[in-house]
Tab-separated table of C-alpha atoms in Angstrom:
chain	number	residue	atom	x	y	z
A	236	UNK	CA	-48.214	10.191	-63.350
A	237	UNK	CA	-46.130	6.909	-61.429
A	238	UNK	CA	-43.696	4.762	-63.159
A	239	UNK	CA	-41.545	2.024	-61.441
A	240	UNK	CA	-37.456	3.120	-62.776
A	241	UNK	CA	-36.723	6.961	-63.394
A	242	UNK	CA	-35.333	6.610	-65.962
A	243	UNK	CA	-38.962	6.721	-66.934
A	244	UNK	CA	-39.490	10.041	-66.920
A	245	UNK	CA	-37.710	11.826	-69.591
A	246	UNK	CA	-39.927	11.003	-72.286
A	247	UNK	CA	-43.187	12.383	-70.329
A	248	UNK	CA	-40.736	15.357	-69.062
A	249	UNK	CA	-39.871	16.820	-73.175
A	250	UNK	CA	-43.890	15.466	-73.563
A	251	UNK	CA	-44.765	17.726	-70.931
A	252	UNK	CA	-42.464	20.423	-72.094
A	253	UNK	CA	-43.149	20.559	-75.721
A	254	UNK	CA	-46.925	21.324	-74.960
A	255	UNK	CA	-45.589	23.579	-72.308
A	256	UNK	CA	-48.407	21.938	-69.533
A	257	UNK	CA	-46.239	22.426	-66.135
A	258	UNK	CA	-44.799	19.208	-64.381
A	259	UNK	CA	-42.885	18.718	-60.416
A	260	UNK	CA	-40.551	15.602	-60.017
A	261	UNK	CA	-42.118	14.601	-57.049
A	262	UNK	CA	-38.609	12.795	-54.450
A	263	UNK	CA	-36.021	13.421	-57.124
A	264	UNK	CA	-34.288	14.928	-59.953
A	265	UNK	CA	-35.964	15.800	-63.614
A	266	UNK	CA	-34.091	14.016	-66.317
A	267	UNK	CA	-31.872	16.495	-67.077
A	268	UNK	CA	-30.207	17.429	-63.660
A	269	UNK	CA	-29.430	13.268	-62.445
A	270	UNK	CA	-25.548	13.624	-61.923
A	271	UNK	CA	-24.313	11.097	-64.567
A	272	UNK	CA	-26.861	13.235	-67.040
A	273	UNK	CA	-24.636	15.656	-66.102
A	274	UNK	CA	-21.839	13.512	-66.790
A	275	UNK	CA	-21.744	12.836	-70.975
A	276	UNK	CA	-23.271	15.991	-71.390
A	277	UNK	CA	-20.610	17.997	-70.102
A	278	UNK	CA	-18.584	15.665	-72.367
A	279	UNK	CA	-20.459	16.167	-74.599
A	280	UNK	CA	-19.832	19.818	-74.124
A	281	UNK	CA	-16.067	19.868	-73.513
A	282	UNK	CA	-15.496	17.984	-76.771
A	283	UNK	CA	-17.456	20.337	-79.297
A	284	UNK	CA	-16.280	23.675	-77.474
A	285	UNK	CA	-12.879	23.063	-76.205
A	286	UNK	CA	-13.150	26.736	-74.285
A	287	UNK	CA	-15.783	24.956	-71.900
A	288	UNK	CA	-14.511	25.538	-68.612
A	289	UNK	CA	-16.583	23.838	-66.664
A	290	UNK	CA	-17.295	20.841	-68.404
A	291	UNK	CA	-13.646	20.379	-68.645
A	292	UNK	CA	-13.753	20.403	-65.114
A	293	UNK	CA	-16.451	17.998	-64.820
A	294	UNK	CA	-15.301	15.328	-67.058
A	295	UNK	CA	-11.640	15.646	-66.388
A	296	UNK	CA	-11.661	13.035	-63.572
A	297	UNK	CA	-14.534	11.418	-64.396
A	298	UNK	CA	-13.728	7.842	-64.391
A	299	UNK	CA	-10.831	7.953	-62.477
A	300	UNK	CA	-8.290	9.283	-63.367
A	301	UNK	CA	-5.503	9.669	-60.960
A	302	UNK	CA	-5.521	13.157	-61.292
A	303	UNK	CA	-6.314	14.856	-58.742
A	304	UNK	CA	-7.755	18.606	-57.433
A	305	UNK	CA	-3.844	19.073	-56.563
A	306	UNK	CA	-2.708	18.370	-59.711
A	307	UNK	CA	-6.470	20.795	-61.287
A	308	UNK	CA	-5.148	23.411	-59.834
A	309	UNK	CA	-1.225	23.601	-61.405
A	310	UNK	CA	-3.105	23.635	-64.332
A	311	UNK	CA	-5.564	26.507	-64.115
A	312	UNK	CA	-2.271	28.656	-62.215
A	313	UNK	CA	-0.360	27.592	-65.877
A	314	UNK	CA	-3.468	28.753	-67.997
A	315	UNK	CA	-3.902	31.804	-65.779
A	316	UNK	CA	-0.282	32.367	-65.883
A	317	UNK	CA	0.305	32.064	-69.155
A	318	UNK	CA	-3.487	33.302	-70.557
A	319	UNK	CA	-4.190	29.749	-71.909
A	320	UNK	CA	-7.534	28.078	-72.327
A	321	UNK	CA	-7.947	25.192	-70.402
A	322	UNK	CA	-7.577	23.422	-72.726
A	323	UNK	CA	-4.558	24.562	-73.967
A	324	UNK	CA	-2.932	24.490	-70.723
A	325	UNK	CA	-4.148	20.201	-70.837
A	326	UNK	CA	-2.200	19.813	-74.010
A	327	UNK	CA	0.922	21.362	-72.173
A	328	UNK	CA	0.460	19.335	-69.598
A	329	UNK	CA	4.444	18.210	-69.471
A	330	UNK	CA	5.538	21.456	-69.492
A	331	UNK	CA	3.994	22.747	-66.375
A	332	UNK	CA	6.059	22.221	-62.738
A	333	UNK	CA	5.781	19.312	-60.735
A	334	UNK	CA	2.943	17.977	-62.562
A	335	UNK	CA	2.970	14.563	-60.580
A	336	UNK	CA	-0.641	12.900	-63.252
A	337	UNK	CA	1.268	14.571	-66.154
A	338	UNK	CA	1.158	11.451	-68.282
A	339	UNK	CA	-2.125	11.248	-67.117
A	340	UNK	CA	-3.687	14.514	-68.442
A	341	UNK	CA	-1.811	13.866	-71.030
A	342	UNK	CA	-3.705	10.712	-72.107
A	343	UNK	CA	-7.021	12.787	-71.061
A	344	UNK	CA	-5.682	15.562	-73.635
A	345	UNK	CA	-5.628	13.175	-76.493
A	346	UNK	CA	-8.443	11.155	-75.787
A	347	UNK	CA	-10.200	14.313	-76.462
A	348	UNK	CA	-8.759	15.266	-79.914
A	349	UNK	CA	-9.356	11.904	-80.374
A	350	UNK	CA	-12.811	12.027	-80.110
A	351	UNK	CA	-12.444	15.365	-81.911
A	352	UNK	CA	-11.866	13.885	-84.890
A	353	UNK	CA	-14.659	10.819	-84.514
A	354	UNK	CA	-17.620	13.840	-84.350
A	355	UNK	CA	-17.017	14.713	-87.738
A	356	UNK	CA	-19.511	13.417	-90.589
A	357	UNK	CA	-21.300	11.552	-87.382
A	358	UNK	CA	-24.841	11.154	-85.707
A	359	UNK	CA	-25.091	12.197	-82.383
A	360	UNK	CA	-25.538	8.672	-81.743
A	361	UNK	CA	-22.867	7.557	-82.922
A	362	UNK	CA	-20.342	10.442	-81.192
A	363	UNK	CA	-22.776	9.701	-77.710
A	364	UNK	CA	-21.757	5.795	-78.801
A	365	UNK	CA	-17.722	6.828	-78.980
A	366	UNK	CA	-18.198	8.644	-76.174
A	367	UNK	CA	-19.304	6.725	-73.738
A	368	UNK	CA	-16.617	3.585	-75.107
A	369	UNK	CA	-13.625	6.007	-75.430
A	370	UNK	CA	-14.296	7.100	-71.613
A	371	UNK	CA	-14.988	4.896	-70.079
A	372	UNK	CA	-17.891	6.283	-68.561
A	373	UNK	CA	-21.160	3.857	-69.451
A	374	UNK	CA	-18.170	0.412	-68.091
A	375	UNK	CA	-17.608	2.151	-65.167
A	376	UNK	CA	-21.469	1.687	-64.348
A	377	UNK	CA	-21.646	-0.814	-65.899
A	378	UNK	CA	-19.365	-3.446	-64.128
A	379	UNK	CA	-20.777	-2.677	-60.709
A	380	UNK	CA	-23.547	-4.448	-59.113
A	381	UNK	CA	-24.762	-1.658	-56.484
A	382	UNK	CA	-28.203	-0.666	-57.660
A	383	UNK	CA	-27.957	2.742	-57.911
A	384	UNK	CA	-25.503	2.620	-59.791
A	385	UNK	CA	-27.837	0.623	-62.319
A	386	UNK	CA	-30.646	3.142	-62.813
A	387	UNK	CA	-27.838	5.297	-63.558
A	388	UNK	CA	-27.755	3.097	-66.553
A	389	UNK	CA	-30.435	3.052	-67.075
A	390	UNK	CA	-30.316	6.652	-67.185
A	391	UNK	CA	-26.916	6.431	-69.668
A	392	UNK	CA	-29.899	4.096	-72.292
A	393	UNK	CA	-32.601	7.061	-72.589
A	394	UNK	CA	-30.240	10.021	-73.394
A	395	UNK	CA	-28.566	7.143	-76.349
A	396	UNK	CA	-33.084	7.131	-77.129
A	397	UNK	CA	-33.391	10.833	-76.892
A	398	UNK	CA	-30.372	10.586	-79.723
A	399	UNK	CA	-32.060	8.212	-81.372
A	400	UNK	CA	-34.983	10.136	-81.388
A	401	UNK	CA	-32.592	13.479	-81.984
A	402	UNK	CA	-31.268	11.475	-85.573
A	403	UNK	CA	-34.146	10.611	-86.823
A	404	UNK	CA	-36.413	13.754	-86.791
A	405	UNK	CA	-33.213	16.511	-88.601
A	406	UNK	CA	-29.768	15.406	-89.183
A	407	UNK	CA	-27.952	17.690	-86.880
A	408	UNK	CA	-24.674	18.415	-85.339
A	409	UNK	CA	-23.723	17.306	-81.608
A	410	UNK	CA	-24.247	20.989	-81.325
A	411	UNK	CA	-26.556	21.915	-82.833
A	412	UNK	CA	-28.488	18.961	-80.287
A	413	UNK	CA	-26.672	19.707	-76.875
A	414	UNK	CA	-28.709	24.151	-78.305
A	415	UNK	CA	-31.690	22.490	-78.112
A	416	UNK	CA	-30.816	19.729	-74.731
A	417	UNK	CA	-29.970	23.776	-73.064
A	418	UNK	CA	-33.903	25.212	-74.171
A	419	UNK	CA	-35.014	22.631	-72.425
A	420	UNK	CA	-33.622	22.186	-69.316
A	421	UNK	CA	-33.692	25.739	-69.375
A	422	UNK	CA	-37.533	25.882	-69.361
A	423	UNK	CA	-37.465	22.747	-66.991
A	424	UNK	CA	-35.465	24.633	-64.459
A	425	UNK	CA	-38.454	27.557	-64.589
A	426	UNK	CA	-40.693	27.871	-60.708
A	427	UNK	CA	-43.534	26.140	-61.109
A	428	UNK	CA	-46.508	26.185	-59.439
A	429	UNK	CA	-47.014	22.566	-57.757
A	430	UNK	CA	-50.966	22.984	-57.116
A	431	UNK	CA	-51.315	23.333	-60.774
A	432	UNK	CA	-48.289	20.949	-61.754
A	433	UNK	CA	-48.358	17.173	-63.113
A	434	UNK	CA	-46.801	15.614	-59.845
A	435	UNK	CA	-44.412	12.705	-62.005
A	436	UNK	CA	-42.407	10.719	-59.338
A	437	UNK	CA	-41.673	6.563	-59.034
A	438	UNK	CA	-43.941	4.412	-57.524
A	439	UNK	CA	-41.515	4.405	-54.267
A	440	UNK	CA	-42.084	8.202	-53.973
A	441	UNK	CA	-46.400	8.077	-54.083
A	442	UNK	CA	-46.861	5.961	-51.000
A	443	UNK	CA	-48.395	7.086	-48.983
A	444	UNK	CA	-50.367	9.637	-51.572
A	445	UNK	CA	-53.344	9.636	-53.298
A	446	UNK	CA	-54.728	11.063	-56.568
A	447	UNK	CA	-57.692	11.768	-58.214
A	448	UNK	CA	-56.369	10.820	-61.279
A	449	UNK	CA	-53.425	8.786	-62.208
A	450	UNK	CA	-51.448	7.073	-64.643
A	451	UNK	CA	-49.592	4.244	-65.036
A	452	UNK	CA	-46.701	4.059	-66.881
A	453	UNK	CA	-45.002	1.042	-68.503
A	454	UNK	CA	-46.976	-1.571	-66.898
A	455	UNK	CA	-45.231	-4.695	-68.809
A	456	UNK	CA	-42.441	-7.316	-68.288
A	457	UNK	CA	-39.147	-6.510	-67.626
A	458	UNK	CA	-40.442	-3.303	-66.880
A	459	UNK	CA	-43.502	-3.774	-63.773
A	460	UNK	CA	-42.098	-5.954	-62.849
A	461	UNK	CA	-38.776	-5.021	-63.332
A	462	UNK	CA	-36.159	-7.342	-64.718
A	463	UNK	CA	-34.041	-7.664	-62.390
A	464	UNK	CA	-36.962	-9.136	-60.191
A	465	UNK	CA	-37.828	-11.896	-62.392
A	466	UNK	CA	-35.088	-14.397	-61.038
A	467	UNK	CA	-36.982	-15.396	-57.297
A	468	UNK	CA	-40.312	-15.922	-56.821
A	469	UNK	CA	-39.949	-13.322	-53.696
A	470	UNK	CA	-38.424	-10.727	-55.896
A	471	UNK	CA	-41.359	-10.692	-58.219
A	472	UNK	CA	-43.861	-10.814	-55.084
A	473	UNK	CA	-42.286	-7.409	-53.610
A	474	UNK	CA	-42.976	-5.997	-57.960
A	475	UNK	CA	-46.584	-7.880	-57.358
A	476	UNK	CA	-46.500	-6.132	-54.014
A	477	UNK	CA	-45.987	-2.474	-55.200
A	478	UNK	CA	-47.987	-2.103	-57.796
A	479	UNK	CA	-50.195	-2.303	-55.595
A	480	UNK	CA	-49.363	0.915	-54.254
A	481	UNK	CA	-49.372	2.158	-57.308
A	482	UNK	CA	-53.251	1.004	-58.486
A	483	UNK	CA	-54.554	2.313	-55.324
A	484	UNK	CA	-52.803	5.726	-55.522
A	485	UNK	CA	-56.166	6.953	-58.063
A	486	UNK	CA	-59.529	7.760	-56.105
A	487	UNK	CA	-61.488	8.242	-59.494
A	488	UNK	CA	-59.821	7.378	-62.055
A	489	UNK	CA	-56.489	4.817	-63.281
A	490	UNK	CA	-54.951	4.433	-66.672
A	491	UNK	CA	-52.649	1.395	-67.111
A	492	UNK	CA	-49.686	1.533	-69.849
A	493	UNK	CA	-47.872	-0.350	-72.010
A	494	UNK	CA	-46.073	-0.915	-75.344
A	495	UNK	CA	-45.522	-3.326	-77.174
A	496	UNK	CA	-41.805	-2.941	-78.357
A	497	UNK	CA	-38.394	-0.750	-76.427
A	498	UNK	CA	-35.337	0.143	-77.552
A	499	UNK	CA	-32.417	0.217	-75.193
A	500	UNK	CA	-28.964	1.364	-76.770
A	501	UNK	CA	-30.704	0.416	-79.631
A	502	UNK	CA	-31.619	-2.653	-79.463
A	503	UNK	CA	-35.170	-3.692	-79.721
A	504	UNK	CA	-37.263	-5.398	-77.090
A	505	UNK	CA	-40.615	-7.002	-77.784
A	506	UNK	CA	-42.719	-6.521	-74.196
A	507	UNK	CA	-45.386	-9.061	-72.724
A	508	UNK	CA	-47.633	-6.998	-71.222
A	509	UNK	CA	-46.720	-6.734	-67.250
A	510	UNK	CA	-48.685	-10.315	-65.968
A	511	UNK	CA	-49.558	-8.093	-62.601
A	512	UNK	CA	-52.368	-7.329	-65.925
A	513	UNK	CA	-53.915	-10.464	-66.622
A	514	UNK	CA	-54.591	-10.750	-62.355
A	515	UNK	CA	-57.215	-7.589	-62.432
A	516	UNK	CA	-60.999	-9.291	-63.066
A	517	UNK	CA	-61.788	-7.962	-66.852
A	518	UNK	CA	-65.309	-6.517	-65.370
A	519	UNK	CA	-63.045	-3.915	-63.927
A	520	UNK	CA	-61.292	-3.033	-67.358
A	521	UNK	CA	-61.419	-0.834	-70.130
A	522	UNK	CA	-59.406	-0.700	-72.744
A	523	UNK	CA	-57.979	1.281	-75.446
A	524	UNK	CA	-54.602	2.308	-77.120
A	525	UNK	CA	-53.457	3.960	-79.908
A	526	UNK	CA	-52.502	3.675	-83.315
A	527	UNK	CA	-49.224	1.774	-84.503
A	528	UNK	CA	-46.437	3.522	-85.952
A	529	UNK	CA	-46.636	3.569	-89.911
A	530	UNK	CA	-43.353	1.271	-90.952
A	531	UNK	CA	-40.901	2.103	-93.233
A	532	UNK	CA	-41.945	1.576	-97.193
A	533	UNK	CA	-38.666	-0.625	-97.773
A	534	UNK	CA	-37.857	-0.660	-101.423
A	535	UNK	CA	-35.090	-2.675	-102.990
A	536	UNK	CA	-32.233	-0.218	-103.387
A	537	UNK	CA	-32.614	2.105	-101.397
A	538	UNK	CA	-30.480	2.668	-98.574
A	539	UNK	CA	-30.171	1.842	-94.646
A	540	UNK	CA	-28.460	2.451	-91.972
A	541	UNK	CA	-28.063	-0.284	-89.365
A	542	UNK	CA	-27.616	0.851	-85.465
A	543	UNK	CA	-24.371	-2.457	-85.927
A	544	UNK	CA	-23.923	-2.901	-89.634
A	545	UNK	CA	-23.703	1.349	-90.628
A	546	UNK	CA	-24.380	1.583	-93.864
A	547	UNK	CA	-26.141	-0.290	-96.418
A	548	UNK	CA	-28.981	-0.850	-99.892
A	549	UNK	CA	-31.350	-3.183	-99.922
A	550	UNK	CA	-31.154	-5.622	-102.605
A	551	UNK	CA	-34.335	-7.801	-101.958
A	552	UNK	CA	-36.989	-8.115	-100.055
A	553	UNK	CA	-39.754	-11.306	-98.712
A	554	UNK	CA	-42.062	-11.086	-96.594
A	555	UNK	CA	-45.092	-8.734	-95.355
A	556	UNK	CA	-46.149	-7.005	-92.434
A	557	UNK	CA	-43.851	-8.428	-89.521
A	558	UNK	CA	-42.745	-11.070	-91.054
A	559	UNK	CA	-40.944	-8.954	-93.899
A	560	UNK	CA	-37.544	-9.795	-94.274
A	561	UNK	CA	-35.526	-7.896	-96.267
A	562	UNK	CA	-31.404	-8.250	-97.729
A	563	UNK	CA	-29.273	-5.968	-96.901
A	564	UNK	CA	-25.260	-5.500	-98.253
A	565	UNK	CA	-23.189	-3.673	-95.950
A	566	UNK	CA	-20.345	-1.460	-96.462
A	567	UNK	CA	-18.238	-2.387	-93.351
A	568	UNK	CA	-17.145	-5.917	-93.253
A	569	UNK	CA	-19.758	-6.726	-92.250
A	570	UNK	CA	-21.349	-7.679	-96.568
A	571	UNK	CA	-24.851	-8.960	-96.729
A	572	UNK	CA	-27.498	-9.687	-94.136
A	573	UNK	CA	-30.562	-10.808	-93.980
A	574	UNK	CA	-32.510	-8.225	-91.444
A	575	UNK	CA	-36.030	-8.959	-90.276
A	576	UNK	CA	-36.980	-4.813	-89.645
A	577	UNK	CA	-39.567	-4.928	-87.411
A	578	UNK	CA	-36.767	-6.060	-84.633
A	579	UNK	CA	-34.621	-3.913	-85.707
A	580	UNK	CA	-34.275	-0.199	-86.627
A	581	UNK	CA	-32.769	1.115	-89.837
A	582	UNK	CA	-33.345	3.866	-90.215
A	583	UNK	CA	-34.356	5.203	-94.355
A	584	UNK	CA	-31.408	7.411	-96.094
A	585	UNK	CA	-32.927	7.495	-99.245
């Protein structure tokens, strides 16, 4: 199974794990082993369980807060001498002798306590957003122009999709989410016999390889070709060459798939099928597709949650199908808005 960007692997990994189908990520790390995902998960664990020393040590200076190794060693020594947890030592940073970064450590402690308060009553997705915003972690990569940092940002956006899926399936806590993902990663780390496993890899990693059956995922505009390539003719041509690499990895059967909409950090995007699909002669293709997901049936008086505006009540509706329009009065400062459910992820609360 080939994909243009590493972030696309997560959804496939989850399905394969659930179906007990062994797989192997070629030339890369599994989703939950990627640095940025381990960082964000460490934030969630440290806030939900302040006694998790390993997670605290991972995030205390990420993004950089001028809390160096020397300061961290002093905190660990102080915690040992006073028989405290590391988090308790962090809260008492100003009492630690000769701790140069005492102010920075104190601010870190305040941030953790603030986020612990924000966690109460929040969905996992809402809490994830609070953590990314308050810590500055997502912004650290958003401000970078490096290709590898953009890839890390895509993986963080994929984690957002995971939490949204979790919130839709069950109204669980952050601890419930951490327990579920822990089970997934434990299974993921079991060694598989690579000879009898589905191979997952980026198209770049597939160069020089051939397989009897190949699936190419996400063959749609802004994904393949990638959005970052669309500004120049040369960029699109490079993507076309890469697509050629993808389709020529198959010896017997080739499956090209795309979806009609994607969610990126809560924003739903309607993507067109890739221009490259139109360049394949019709006589060589056979088209099929899954049945569309059943849309929620909205009614006047129904309580819903909007990803940006929060909780509101449907007060009017008009149109049907893709043309349906809802009038929603939100409890927040946003008041009454007209919302098109086709392009907005609304969660029905009751």
